[in-house]
Amino acid sequence: MIVLIITISSIIIQSCCTEDFKIIGKGNIGAYYDYFNERNRTDTVDRAILIHWHLEYRVASLNDFGLIRSCYATRCAETFENELIESTLEISCDKDFEYNGNTIDHDSNFIGIDELELFFIKTYGSVEIVFTEDFLNKTNFDASDYVFTVKIHTTDEKEFIHSLKLHMDL
Protein backbone atom coordinates (compact mmCIF):
# COMPACT_ATOMS: atom_id res chain seq x y z
CA MET A 1 0.00 0.00 0.00
CA ILE A 2 2.84 2.38 0.84
CA VAL A 3 4.48 1.64 -2.51
CA LEU A 4 1.21 2.43 -4.29
CA ILE A 5 0.85 5.76 -2.46
CA ILE A 6 4.46 6.71 -3.27
CA THR A 7 4.00 5.77 -6.92
CA ILE A 8 0.78 7.78 -7.26
CA SER A 9 2.38 10.74 -5.48
CA SER A 10 5.40 10.58 -7.76
CA ILE A 11 3.16 10.67 -10.83
CA ILE A 12 1.50 13.81 -9.49
CA ILE A 13 4.74 15.41 -8.33
CA GLN A 14 6.64 14.20 -11.44
CA SER A 15 10.01 15.22 -10.11
CA CYS A 16 11.95 17.38 -7.76
CA CYS A 17 15.19 17.17 -9.69
CA THR A 18 16.38 18.06 -13.17
CA GLU A 19 18.52 16.06 -15.53
CA ASP A 20 20.38 18.06 -18.18
CA PHE A 21 21.36 16.45 -21.48
CA LYS A 22 23.70 17.64 -24.20
CA ILE A 23 23.54 16.73 -27.89
CA ILE A 24 27.01 15.45 -28.77
CA GLY A 25 26.80 13.59 -32.07
CA LYS A 26 24.93 12.88 -35.27
CA GLY A 27 23.31 9.74 -33.86
CA ASN A 28 21.18 7.45 -36.05
CA ILE A 29 19.02 8.09 -39.07
CA GLY A 30 16.57 5.83 -40.88
CA ALA A 31 13.51 5.73 -43.11
CA TYR A 32 10.31 4.12 -41.88
CA TYR A 33 6.82 3.36 -43.13
CA ASP A 34 3.97 4.68 -40.99
CA TYR A 35 5.88 5.29 -37.74
CA PHE A 36 9.30 4.92 -36.11
CA ASN A 37 9.72 1.20 -35.40
CA GLU A 38 12.51 -1.12 -36.56
CA ARG A 39 9.96 -3.46 -38.16
CA ASN A 40 8.89 -0.56 -40.41
CA ARG A 41 12.42 0.38 -41.49
CA THR A 42 13.02 0.61 -45.24
CA ASP A 43 15.65 1.66 -47.74
CA THR A 44 13.19 1.81 -50.65
CA VAL A 45 10.67 4.60 -51.15
CA ASP A 46 7.54 3.35 -52.90
CA ARG A 47 5.00 5.19 -50.72
CA ALA A 48 4.93 7.76 -47.91
CA ILE A 49 7.80 7.46 -45.43
CA LEU A 50 9.24 9.33 -42.52
CA ILE A 51 12.92 10.02 -42.02
CA HIS A 52 13.63 9.73 -38.31
CA TRP A 53 16.88 11.29 -37.07
CA HIS A 54 17.75 10.65 -33.44
CA LEU A 55 20.79 12.67 -32.42
CA GLU A 56 23.25 11.28 -29.89
CA TYR A 57 23.13 12.88 -26.46
CA ARG A 58 24.51 12.26 -22.98
CA VAL A 59 23.69 13.29 -19.44
CA ALA A 60 25.48 16.57 -18.75
CA SER A 61 24.37 17.09 -15.15
CA LEU A 62 21.92 16.02 -12.49
CA ASN A 63 20.67 18.95 -10.42
CA ASP A 64 18.68 19.42 -7.22
CA PHE A 65 18.91 15.76 -6.46
CA GLY A 66 18.63 15.29 -2.73
CA LEU A 67 17.23 12.42 -0.71
CA ILE A 68 14.56 14.52 0.98
CA ARG A 69 13.36 16.48 -2.07
CA SER A 70 13.39 13.72 -4.65
CA CYS A 71 12.65 10.57 -2.72
CA TYR A 72 9.10 10.58 -4.10
CA ALA A 73 10.07 11.25 -7.71
CA THR A 74 10.21 8.36 -10.16
CA ARG A 75 12.13 10.42 -12.68
CA CYS A 76 13.78 13.80 -13.06
CA ALA A 77 12.64 16.59 -15.37
CA GLU A 78 14.70 16.45 -18.56
CA THR A 79 16.16 19.48 -20.33
CA PHE A 80 18.79 19.99 -23.02
CA GLU A 81 21.74 22.33 -22.51
CA ASN A 82 21.93 22.77 -26.28
CA GLU A 83 18.54 22.65 -27.96
CA LEU A 84 17.83 22.04 -31.62
CA ILE A 85 17.15 25.25 -33.56
CA GLU A 86 14.15 24.30 -35.70
CA SER A 87 14.68 27.13 -38.21
CA THR A 88 18.11 25.73 -39.17
CA LEU A 89 16.83 22.33 -40.32
CA GLU A 90 17.81 21.54 -43.92
CA ILE A 91 17.37 18.56 -46.21
CA SER A 92 19.08 18.13 -49.55
CA CYS A 93 19.59 15.41 -52.12
CA ASP A 94 22.67 14.39 -54.13
CA LYS A 95 20.75 14.39 -57.44
CA ASP A 96 18.32 16.71 -59.18
CA PHE A 97 14.63 15.80 -59.06
CA GLU A 98 11.40 17.40 -60.23
CA TYR A 99 8.82 18.84 -57.89
CA ASN A 100 5.58 20.28 -59.23
CA GLY A 101 7.14 20.74 -62.68
CA ASN A 102 10.24 22.55 -61.37
CA THR A 103 13.74 21.13 -61.04
CA ILE A 104 15.12 20.95 -57.51
CA ASP A 105 18.89 21.15 -57.97
CA HIS A 106 21.14 18.64 -56.23
CA ASP A 107 22.52 19.79 -52.88
CA SER A 108 19.85 22.51 -52.52
CA ASN A 109 17.72 22.76 -49.40
CA PHE A 110 14.10 21.78 -50.07
CA ILE A 111 12.80 21.80 -46.48
CA GLY A 112 10.36 24.62 -47.31
CA ILE A 113 8.15 22.46 -49.52
CA ASP A 114 4.65 22.57 -48.04
CA GLU A 115 3.89 18.87 -48.49
CA LEU A 116 6.77 17.83 -46.21
CA GLU A 117 5.72 17.40 -42.58
CA LEU A 118 8.24 18.24 -39.85
CA PHE A 119 8.24 17.09 -36.24
CA PHE A 120 10.74 18.02 -33.52
CA ILE A 121 10.80 15.71 -30.53
CA LYS A 122 12.83 17.87 -28.18
CA THR A 123 12.70 15.52 -25.20
CA TYR A 124 14.57 12.92 -27.26
CA GLY A 125 16.73 15.16 -29.46
CA SER A 126 14.97 13.84 -32.56
CA VAL A 127 13.69 15.18 -35.86
CA GLU A 128 11.19 13.58 -38.23
CA ILE A 129 10.69 14.60 -41.86
CA VAL A 130 7.67 13.00 -43.52
CA PHE A 131 7.61 12.49 -47.28
CA THR A 132 3.81 12.56 -47.57
CA GLU A 133 1.80 11.04 -50.41
CA ASP A 134 1.04 14.60 -51.57
CA PHE A 135 4.77 15.36 -51.75
CA LEU A 136 5.60 12.13 -53.58
CA ASN A 137 2.71 12.62 -56.04
CA LYS A 138 4.18 15.99 -57.07
CA THR A 139 7.73 14.68 -57.51
CA ASN A 140 9.54 12.88 -60.25
CA PHE A 141 12.52 10.83 -59.07
CA ASP A 142 14.44 8.48 -61.35
CA ALA A 143 14.23 4.86 -60.19
CA SER A 144 17.68 4.89 -58.60
CA ASP A 145 19.53 5.51 -55.35
CA TYR A 146 19.52 8.99 -53.82
CA VAL A 147 21.48 10.24 -50.83
CA PHE A 148 19.49 12.60 -48.62
CA THR A 149 21.48 14.80 -46.25
CA VAL A 150 19.94 16.42 -43.18
CA LYS A 151 21.55 19.29 -41.22
CA ILE A 152 20.61 21.15 -38.08
CA HIS A 153 22.26 23.55 -35.62
CA THR A 154 22.01 23.68 -31.85
CA THR A 155 21.92 26.67 -29.52
CA ASP A 156 25.61 26.16 -28.68
CA GLU A 157 26.45 26.79 -32.37
CA LYS A 158 27.23 23.19 -33.28
CA GLU A 159 26.17 21.79 -36.65
CA PHE A 160 25.12 18.17 -37.02
CA ILE A 161 24.91 16.43 -40.39
CA HIS A 162 23.71 12.95 -41.29
CA SER A 163 22.99 11.19 -44.58
CA LEU A 164 20.73 8.39 -45.69
CA LYS A 165 20.73 6.46 -48.98
CA LEU A 166 17.27 5.56 -50.28
CA HIS A 167 16.19 3.82 -53.45
CA MET A 168 13.37 5.76 -55.09
CA ASP A 169 10.84 3.37 -56.67
CA LEU A 170 7.75 5.48 -57.31
mmCIF file of N, CA and C in Angstrom, residues 45-159:
data_model
loop_
_atom_site.group_PDB
_atom_site.id
_atom_site.type_symbol
_atom_site.label_atom_id
_atom_site.label_comp_id
_atom_site.label_asym_id
_atom_site.label_seq_id
_atom_site.Cartn_x
_atom_site.Cartn_y
_atom_site.Cartn_z
ATOM 1 N N VAL A 45 11.827 3.715 -51.241
ATOM 2 C CA VAL A 45 10.665 4.599 -51.147
ATOM 3 C C VAL A 45 9.710 4.256 -52.276
ATOM 4 N N ASP A 46 8.581 3.643 -51.917
ATOM 5 C CA ASP A 46 7.539 3.350 -52.896
ATOM 6 C C ASP A 46 6.180 3.877 -52.432
ATOM 7 N N ARG A 47 6.184 4.536 -51.289
ATOM 8 C CA ARG A 47 5.002 5.189 -50.724
ATOM 9 C C ARG A 47 5.484 6.142 -49.638
ATOM 10 N N ALA A 48 4.565 6.774 -48.938
ATOM 11 C CA ALA A 48 4.930 7.757 -47.915
ATOM 12 C C ALA A 48 5.856 7.138 -46.863
ATOM 13 N N ILE A 49 6.856 7.899 -46.467
ATOM 14 C CA ILE A 49 7.803 7.459 -45.435
ATOM 15 C C ILE A 49 8.088 8.618 -44.490
ATOM 16 N N LEU A 50 8.699 8.286 -43.371
ATOM 17 C CA LEU A 50 9.243 9.330 -42.523
ATOM 18 C C LEU A 50 10.717 9.042 -42.316
ATOM 19 N N ILE A 51 11.493 10.108 -42.345
ATOM 20 C CA ILE A 51 12.916 10.017 -42.022
ATOM 21 C C ILE A 51 13.032 10.412 -40.560
ATOM 22 N N HIS A 52 13.495 9.496 -39.749
ATOM 23 C CA HIS A 52 13.630 9.733 -38.308
ATOM 24 C C HIS A 52 15.115 9.869 -37.996
ATOM 25 N N TRP A 53 15.494 11.016 -37.435
ATOM 26 C CA TRP A 53 16.883 11.290 -37.069
ATOM 27 C C TRP A 53 16.944 11.495 -35.570
ATOM 28 N N HIS A 54 17.603 10.584 -34.897
ATOM 29 C CA HIS A 54 17.751 10.645 -33.443
ATOM 30 C C HIS A 54 19.201 11.000 -33.150
ATOM 31 N N LEU A 55 19.432 12.226 -32.694
ATOM 32 C CA LEU A 55 20.791 12.672 -32.421
ATOM 33 C C LEU A 55 21.310 12.047 -31.129
ATOM 34 N N GLU A 56 22.615 11.869 -31.076
ATOM 35 C CA GLU A 56 23.246 11.275 -29.893
ATOM 36 C C GLU A 56 23.356 12.335 -28.800
ATOM 37 N N TYR A 57 22.997 11.955 -27.575
ATOM 38 C CA TYR A 57 23.134 12.875 -26.455
ATOM 39 C C TYR A 57 23.601 12.118 -25.223
ATOM 40 N N ARG A 58 24.063 12.874 -24.241
ATOM 41 C CA ARG A 58 24.512 12.262 -22.985
ATOM 42 C C ARG A 58 24.041 13.127 -21.822
ATOM 43 N N VAL A 59 24.048 12.543 -20.642
ATOM 44 C CA VAL A 59 23.691 13.291 -19.442
ATOM 45 C C VAL A 59 24.821 14.271 -19.164
ATOM 46 N N ALA A 60 24.475 15.541 -19.031
ATOM 47 C CA ALA A 60 25.477 16.567 -18.748
ATOM 48 C C ALA A 60 25.540 16.868 -17.255
ATOM 49 N N SER A 61 24.377 16.850 -16.593
ATOM 50 C CA SER A 61 24.367 17.095 -15.152
ATOM 51 C C SER A 61 23.050 16.633 -14.547
ATOM 52 N N LEU A 62 23.100 16.378 -13.269
ATOM 53 C CA LEU A 62 21.917 16.016 -12.493
ATOM 54 C C LEU A 62 21.833 17.028 -11.364
ATOM 55 N N ASN A 63 20.771 17.822 -11.344
ATOM 56 C CA ASN A 63 20.667 18.951 -10.417
ATOM 57 C C ASN A 63 19.550 18.748 -9.403
ATOM 58 N N ASP A 64 19.705 19.420 -8.277
ATOM 59 C CA ASP A 64 18.682 19.423 -7.223
ATOM 60 C C ASP A 64 18.277 18.019 -6.812
ATOM 61 N N PHE A 65 19.224 17.137 -6.815
ATOM 62 C CA PHE A 65 18.912 15.762 -6.456
ATOM 63 C C PHE A 65 19.327 15.539 -5.008
ATOM 64 N N GLY A 66 18.363 15.524 -4.137
ATOM 65 C CA GLY A 66 18.626 15.289 -2.731
ATOM 66 C C GLY A 66 17.665 14.240 -2.217
ATOM 67 N N LEU A 67 18.050 13.513 -1.218
ATOM 68 C CA LEU A 67 17.229 12.423 -0.710
ATOM 69 C C LEU A 67 15.859 12.911 -0.247
ATOM 70 N N ILE A 68 15.830 14.031 0.446
ATOM 71 C CA ILE A 68 14.559 14.520 0.978
ATOM 72 C C ILE A 68 13.653 15.033 -0.143
ATOM 73 N N ARG A 69 14.202 15.859 -1.055
ATOM 74 C CA ARG A 69 13.365 16.479 -2.073
ATOM 75 C C ARG A 69 12.927 15.522 -3.166
ATOM 76 N N SER A 70 13.734 14.535 -3.489
ATOM 77 C CA SER A 70 13.395 13.718 -4.652
ATOM 78 C C SER A 70 13.069 12.271 -4.320
ATOM 79 N N CYS A 71 12.907 11.968 -3.063
ATOM 80 C CA CYS A 71 12.653 10.574 -2.716
ATOM 81 C C CYS A 71 11.313 10.078 -3.251
ATOM 82 N N TYR A 72 10.393 10.989 -3.575
ATOM 83 C CA TYR A 72 9.098 10.575 -4.101
ATOM 84 C C TYR A 72 9.047 10.594 -5.631
ATOM 85 N N ALA A 73 10.071 11.127 -6.245
ATOM 86 C CA ALA A 73 10.067 11.246 -7.706
ATOM 87 C C ALA A 73 10.514 9.950 -8.358
ATOM 88 N N THR A 74 9.800 9.556 -9.414
ATOM 89 C CA THR A 74 10.208 8.363 -10.155
ATOM 90 C C THR A 74 11.165 8.715 -11.275
ATOM 91 N N ARG A 75 11.192 9.982 -11.658
ATOM 92 C CA ARG A 75 12.131 10.422 -12.684
ATOM 93 C C ARG A 75 12.376 11.907 -12.514
ATOM 94 N N CYS A 76 13.448 12.383 -13.122
ATOM 95 C CA CYS A 76 13.783 13.799 -13.060
ATOM 96 C C CYS A 76 13.282 14.505 -14.313
ATOM 97 N N ALA A 77 13.009 15.795 -14.194
ATOM 98 C CA ALA A 77 12.644 16.594 -15.366
ATOM 99 C C ALA A 77 13.856 16.647 -16.293
ATOM 100 N N GLU A 78 13.608 16.501 -17.597
ATOM 101 C CA GLU A 78 14.702 16.446 -18.557
ATOM 102 C C GLU A 78 14.748 17.723 -19.381
ATOM 103 N N THR A 79 15.949 18.299 -19.492
ATOM 104 C CA THR A 79 16.157 19.478 -20.328
ATOM 105 C C THR A 79 17.446 19.289 -21.117
ATOM 106 N N PHE A 80 17.570 20.030 -22.210
ATOM 107 C CA PHE A 80 18.785 19.985 -23.015
ATOM 108 C C PHE A 80 19.560 21.281 -22.823
ATOM 109 N N GLU A 81 20.875 21.154 -22.612
ATOM 110 C CA GLU A 81 21.737 22.327 -22.512
ATOM 111 C C GLU A 81 21.859 23.014 -23.862
ATOM 112 N N ASN A 82 21.845 22.228 -24.923
ATOM 113 C CA ASN A 82 21.928 22.768 -26.282
ATOM 114 C C ASN A 82 20.741 22.234 -27.075
ATOM 115 N N GLU A 83 19.761 23.077 -27.278
ATOM 116 C CA GLU A 83 18.540 22.646 -27.964
ATOM 117 C C GLU A 83 18.688 22.751 -29.471
ATOM 118 N N LEU A 84 17.880 21.966 -30.171
ATOM 119 C CA LEU A 84 17.833 22.044 -31.622
ATOM 120 C C LEU A 84 17.173 23.357 -32.023
ATOM 121 N N ILE A 85 17.742 24.024 -33.025
ATOM 122 C CA ILE A 85 17.145 25.245 -33.563
ATOM 123 C C ILE A 85 16.346 24.842 -34.797
ATOM 124 N N GLU A 86 15.034 24.812 -34.648
ATOM 125 C CA GLU A 86 14.154 24.304 -35.705
ATOM 126 C C GLU A 86 14.340 25.036 -37.028
ATOM 127 N N SER A 87 14.575 26.337 -36.977
ATOM 128 C CA SER A 87 14.681 27.133 -38.206
ATOM 129 C C SER A 87 15.937 26.820 -39.016
ATOM 130 N N THR A 88 16.880 26.062 -38.443
ATOM 131 C CA THR A 88 18.114 25.731 -39.172
ATOM 132 C C THR A 88 18.055 24.371 -39.858
ATOM 133 N N LEU A 89 16.947 23.658 -39.713
ATOM 134 C CA LEU A 89 16.830 22.333 -40.320
ATOM 135 C C LEU A 89 16.875 22.437 -41.842
ATOM 136 N N GLU A 90 17.692 21.596 -42.462
ATOM 137 C CA GLU A 90 17.809 21.538 -43.918
ATOM 138 C C GLU A 90 17.780 20.088 -44.366
ATOM 139 N N ILE A 91 17.259 19.864 -45.568
ATOM 140 C CA ILE A 91 17.367 18.557 -46.207
ATOM 141 C C ILE A 91 17.716 18.800 -47.668
ATOM 142 N N SER A 92 18.668 18.017 -48.152
ATOM 143 C CA SER A 92 19.079 18.127 -49.551
ATOM 144 C C SER A 92 19.266 16.725 -50.112
ATOM 145 N N CYS A 93 19.481 16.679 -51.412
ATOM 146 C CA CYS A 93 19.592 15.413 -52.123
ATOM 147 C C CYS A 93 20.799 15.496 -53.054
ATOM 148 N N ASP A 94 21.469 14.377 -53.300
ATOM 149 C CA ASP A 94 22.674 14.386 -54.131
ATOM 150 C C ASP A 94 22.393 14.441 -55.629
ATOM 151 N N LYS A 95 21.124 14.342 -56.025
ATOM 152 C CA LYS A 95 20.749 14.394 -57.443
ATOM 153 C C LYS A 95 19.585 15.358 -57.632
ATOM 154 N N ASP A 96 19.475 15.886 -58.841
ATOM 155 C CA ASP A 96 18.316 16.711 -59.180
ATOM 156 C C ASP A 96 17.057 15.844 -59.182
ATOM 157 N N PHE A 97 15.923 16.461 -58.877
ATOM 158 C CA PHE A 97 14.628 15.801 -59.056
ATOM 159 C C PHE A 97 13.599 16.873 -59.376
ATOM 160 N N GLU A 98 12.470 16.463 -59.878
ATOM 161 C CA GLU A 98 11.395 17.395 -60.226
ATOM 162 C C GLU A 98 10.349 17.433 -59.131
ATOM 163 N N TYR A 99 9.920 18.653 -58.826
ATOM 164 C CA TYR A 99 8.822 18.842 -57.887
ATOM 165 C C TYR A 99 7.849 19.840 -58.511
ATOM 166 N N ASN A 100 6.632 19.415 -58.717
ATOM 167 C CA ASN A 100 5.578 20.283 -59.235
ATOM 168 C C ASN A 100 5.995 20.966 -60.543
ATOM 169 N N GLY A 101 6.710 20.222 -61.393
ATOM 170 C CA GLY A 101 7.142 20.737 -62.682
ATOM 171 C C GLY A 101 8.418 21.550 -62.664
ATOM 172 N N ASN A 102 8.994 21.787 -61.496
ATOM 173 C CA ASN A 102 10.241 22.548 -61.366
ATOM 174 C C ASN A 102 11.373 21.630 -60.940
ATOM 175 N N THR A 103 12.572 21.925 -61.420
ATOM 176 C CA THR A 103 13.738 21.126 -61.040
ATOM 177 C C THR A 103 14.281 21.605 -59.699
ATOM 178 N N ILE A 104 14.446 20.682 -58.784
ATOM 179 C CA ILE A 104 15.125 20.950 -57.514
ATOM 180 C C ILE A 104 16.564 20.498 -57.722
ATOM 181 N N ASP A 105 17.483 21.455 -57.710
ATOM 182 C CA ASP A 105 18.886 21.148 -57.972
ATOM 183 C C ASP A 105 19.486 20.308 -56.852
ATOM 184 N N HIS A 106 20.446 19.459 -57.230
ATOM 185 C CA HIS A 106 21.138 18.645 -56.230
ATOM 186 C C HIS A 106 21.807 19.564 -55.201
ATOM 187 N N ASP A 107 21.905 19.086 -54.006
ATOM 188 C CA ASP A 107 22.520 19.789 -52.876
ATOM 189 C C ASP A 107 21.811 21.086 -52.481
ATOM 190 N N SER A 108 20.590 21.322 -52.965
ATOM 191 C CA SER A 108 19.855 22.512 -52.522
ATOM 192 C C SER A 108 18.847 22.106 -51.443
ATOM 193 N N ASN A 109 18.619 23.019 -50.524
ATOM 194 C CA ASN A 109 17.717 22.765 -49.404
ATOM 195 C C ASN A 109 16.263 22.839 -49.878
ATOM 196 N N PHE A 110 15.516 21.762 -49.674
ATOM 197 C CA PHE A 110 14.101 21.777 -50.070
ATOM 198 C C PHE A 110 13.159 21.596 -48.882
ATOM 199 N N ILE A 111 13.609 21.977 -47.691
ATOM 200 C CA ILE A 111 12.801 21.799 -46.480
ATOM 201 C C ILE A 111 11.529 22.655 -46.498
ATOM 202 N N GLY A 112 11.506 23.719 -47.288
ATOM 203 C CA GLY A 112 10.362 24.621 -47.309
ATOM 204 C C GLY A 112 9.173 24.139 -48.117
ATOM 205 N N ILE A 113 9.270 22.975 -48.732
ATOM 206 C CA ILE A 113 8.153 22.455 -49.520
ATOM 207 C C ILE A 113 6.989 22.125 -48.583
ATOM 208 N N ASP A 114 5.822 22.679 -48.920
ATOM 209 C CA ASP A 114 4.653 22.569 -48.037
ATOM 210 C C ASP A 114 4.228 21.138 -47.737
ATOM 211 N N GLU A 115 4.382 20.236 -48.682
ATOM 212 C CA GLU A 115 3.893 18.867 -48.486
ATOM 213 C C GLU A 115 4.798 18.017 -47.594
ATOM 214 N N LEU A 116 5.938 18.532 -47.193
ATOM 215 C CA LEU A 116 6.770 17.834 -46.205
ATOM 216 C C LEU A 116 6.223 18.163 -44.820
ATOM 217 N N GLU A 117 6.145 17.166 -43.961
ATOM 218 C CA GLU A 117 5.722 17.399 -42.578
ATOM 219 C C GLU A 117 6.939 17.266 -41.679
ATOM 220 N N LEU A 118 7.086 18.207 -40.746
ATOM 221 C CA LEU A 118 8.240 18.242 -39.851
ATOM 222 C C LEU A 118 7.786 18.092 -38.410
ATOM 223 N N PHE A 119 8.516 17.276 -37.658
ATOM 224 C CA PHE A 119 8.242 17.087 -36.237
ATOM 225 C C PHE A 119 9.562 17.154 -35.477
ATOM 226 N N PHE A 120 9.572 17.910 -34.389
ATOM 227 C CA PHE A 120 10.741 18.017 -33.525
ATOM 228 C C PHE A 120 10.368 17.417 -32.178
ATOM 229 N N ILE A 121 11.070 16.377 -31.793
ATOM 230 C CA ILE A 121 10.798 15.705 -30.529
ATOM 231 C C ILE A 121 11.926 16.104 -29.586
ATOM 232 N N LYS A 122 11.750 17.258 -28.953
ATOM 233 C CA LYS A 122 12.830 17.868 -28.178
ATOM 234 C C LYS A 122 13.259 17.023 -26.990
ATOM 235 N N THR A 123 12.332 16.307 -26.377
ATOM 236 C CA THR A 123 12.704 15.517 -25.204
ATOM 237 C C THR A 123 13.602 14.338 -25.562
ATOM 238 N N TYR A 124 13.698 14.015 -26.834
ATOM 239 C CA TYR A 124 14.571 12.917 -27.257
ATOM 240 C C TYR A 124 15.632 13.372 -28.245
ATOM 241 N N GLY A 125 15.739 14.667 -28.511
ATOM 242 C CA GLY A 125 16.726 15.161 -29.458
ATOM 243 C C GLY A 125 16.534 14.552 -30.833
ATOM 244 N N SER A 126 15.292 14.506 -31.296
ATOM 245 C CA SER A 126 14.974 13.844 -32.562
ATOM 246 C C SER A 126 14.227 14.774 -33.510
ATOM 247 N N VAL A 127 14.372 14.460 -34.796
ATOM 248 C CA VAL A 127 13.686 15.182 -35.860
ATOM 249 C C VAL A 127 13.049 14.151 -36.777
ATOM 250 N N GLU A 128 11.836 14.433 -37.233
ATOM 251 C CA GLU A 128 11.192 13.578 -38.228
ATOM 252 C C GLU A 128 10.760 14.429 -39.413
ATOM 253 N N ILE A 129 11.099 13.960 -40.609
ATOM 254 C CA ILE A 129 10.688 14.598 -41.857
ATOM 255 C C ILE A 129 9.843 13.581 -42.600
ATOM 256 N N VAL A 130 8.588 13.934 -42.870
ATOM 257 C CA VAL A 130 7.670 13.002 -43.520
ATOM 258 C C VAL A 130 7.550 13.360 -44.995
ATOM 259 N N PHE A 131 7.879 12.384 -45.851
ATOM 260 C CA PHE A 131 7.607 12.492 -47.278
ATOM 261 C C PHE A 131 6.177 11.997 -47.464
ATOM 262 N N THR A 132 5.232 12.922 -47.484
ATOM 263 C CA THR A 132 3.815 12.562 -47.569
ATOM 264 C C THR A 132 3.465 12.072 -48.973
ATOM 265 N N GLU A 133 2.296 11.450 -49.085
ATOM 266 C CA GLU A 133 1.805 11.035 -50.406
ATOM 267 C C GLU A 133 1.656 12.245 -51.320
ATOM 268 N N ASP A 134 1.179 13.374 -50.774
ATOM 269 C CA ASP A 134 1.040 14.596 -51.574
ATOM 270 C C ASP A 134 2.387 15.038 -52.135
ATOM 271 N N PHE A 135 3.428 14.999 -51.294
ATOM 272 C CA PHE A 135 4.773 15.361 -51.752
ATOM 273 C C PHE A 135 5.230 14.408 -52.852
ATOM 274 N N LEU A 136 5.123 13.123 -52.607
ATOM 275 C CA LEU A 136 5.602 12.134 -53.578
ATOM 276 C C LEU A 136 4.815 12.189 -54.887
ATOM 277 N N ASN A 137 3.516 12.503 -54.826
ATOM 278 C CA ASN A 137 2.707 12.618 -56.043
ATOM 279 C C ASN A 137 3.126 13.797 -56.914
ATOM 280 N N LYS A 138 3.749 14.804 -56.311
ATOM 281 C CA LYS A 138 4.182 15.986 -57.065
ATOM 282 C C LYS A 138 5.647 15.911 -57.485
ATOM 283 N N THR A 139 6.313 14.798 -57.175
ATOM 284 C CA THR A 139 7.735 14.675 -57.506
ATOM 285 C C THR A 139 7.955 13.685 -58.632
ATOM 286 N N ASN A 140 9.110 13.825 -59.244
ATOM 287 C CA ASN A 140 9.541 12.875 -60.253
ATOM 288 C C ASN A 140 10.993 12.521 -59.948
ATOM 289 N N PHE A 141 11.192 11.358 -59.360
ATOM 290 C CA PHE A 141 12.523 10.829 -59.074
ATOM 291 C C PHE A 141 12.803 9.712 -60.063
ATOM 292 N N ASP A 142 14.036 9.644 -60.566
ATOM 293 C CA ASP A 142 14.436 8.479 -61.352
ATOM 294 C C ASP A 142 14.428 7.264 -60.435
ATOM 295 N N ALA A 143 14.192 6.095 -60.991
ATOM 296 C CA ALA A 143 14.230 4.860 -60.195
ATOM 297 C C ALA A 143 15.693 4.499 -59.952
ATOM 298 N N SER A 144 16.278 5.132 -58.941
ATOM 299 C CA SER A 144 17.685 4.894 -58.603
ATOM 300 C C SER A 144 17.923 5.287 -57.151
ATOM 301 N N ASP A 145 19.166 5.161 -56.719
ATOM 302 C CA ASP A 145 19.531 5.510 -55.348
ATOM 303 C C ASP A 145 19.784 7.011 -55.228
ATOM 304 N N TYR A 146 19.313 7.586 -54.141
ATOM 305 C CA TYR A 146 19.521 8.995 -53.821
ATOM 306 C C TYR A 146 20.068 9.067 -52.403
ATOM 307 N N VAL A 147 20.974 10.002 -52.176
ATOM 308 C CA VAL A 147 21.485 10.236 -50.827
ATOM 309 C C VAL A 147 20.871 11.542 -50.323
ATOM 310 N N PHE A 148 20.106 11.440 -49.251
ATOM 311 C CA PHE A 148 19.487 12.603 -48.624
ATOM 312 C C PHE A 148 20.341 12.999 -47.422
ATOM 313 N N THR A 149 20.655 14.279 -47.339
ATOM 314 C CA THR A 149 21.476 14.800 -46.250
ATOM 315 C C THR A 149 20.644 15.771 -45.426
ATOM 316 N N VAL A 150 20.690 15.584 -44.112
ATOM 317 C CA VAL A 150 19.938 16.421 -43.183
ATOM 318 C C VAL A 150 20.940 17.156 -42.299
ATOM 319 N N LYS A 151 20.686 18.453 -42.076
ATOM 320 C CA LYS A 151 21.549 19.287 -41.224
ATOM 321 C C LYS A 151 20.688 20.036 -40.224
ATOM 322 N N ILE A 152 21.273 20.298 -39.070
ATOM 323 C CA ILE A 152 20.610 21.151 -38.076
ATOM 324 C C ILE A 152 21.672 21.735 -37.157
ATOM 325 N N HIS A 153 21.373 22.897 -36.589
ATOM 326 C CA HIS A 153 22.257 23.550 -35.624
ATOM 327 C C HIS A 153 21.618 23.500 -34.234
ATOM 328 N N THR A 154 22.482 23.618 -33.235
ATOM 329 C CA THR A 154 22.012 23.683 -31.851
ATOM 330 C C THR A 154 22.323 25.063 -31.286
ATOM 331 N N THR A 155 21.753 25.355 -30.132
ATOM 332 C CA THR A 155 21.921 26.669 -29.519
ATOM 333 C C THR A 155 23.349 26.945 -29.069
ATOM 334 N N ASP A 156 24.200 25.930 -29.003
ATOM 335 C CA ASP A 156 25.611 26.161 -28.681
ATOM 336 C C ASP A 156 26.463 26.240 -29.954
ATOM 337 N N GLU A 157 25.810 26.529 -31.083
ATOM 338 C CA GLU A 157 26.450 26.791 -32.371
ATOM 339 C C GLU A 157 27.149 25.581 -32.985
ATOM 340 N N LYS A 158 26.695 24.402 -32.645
ATOM 341 C CA LYS A 158 27.226 23.191 -33.278
ATOM 342 C C LYS A 158 26.316 22.819 -34.447
ATOM 343 N N GLU A 159 26.931 22.259 -35.496
ATOM 344 C CA GLU A 159 26.170 21.792 -36.653
ATOM 345 C C GLU A 159 26.276 20.275 -36.701
#
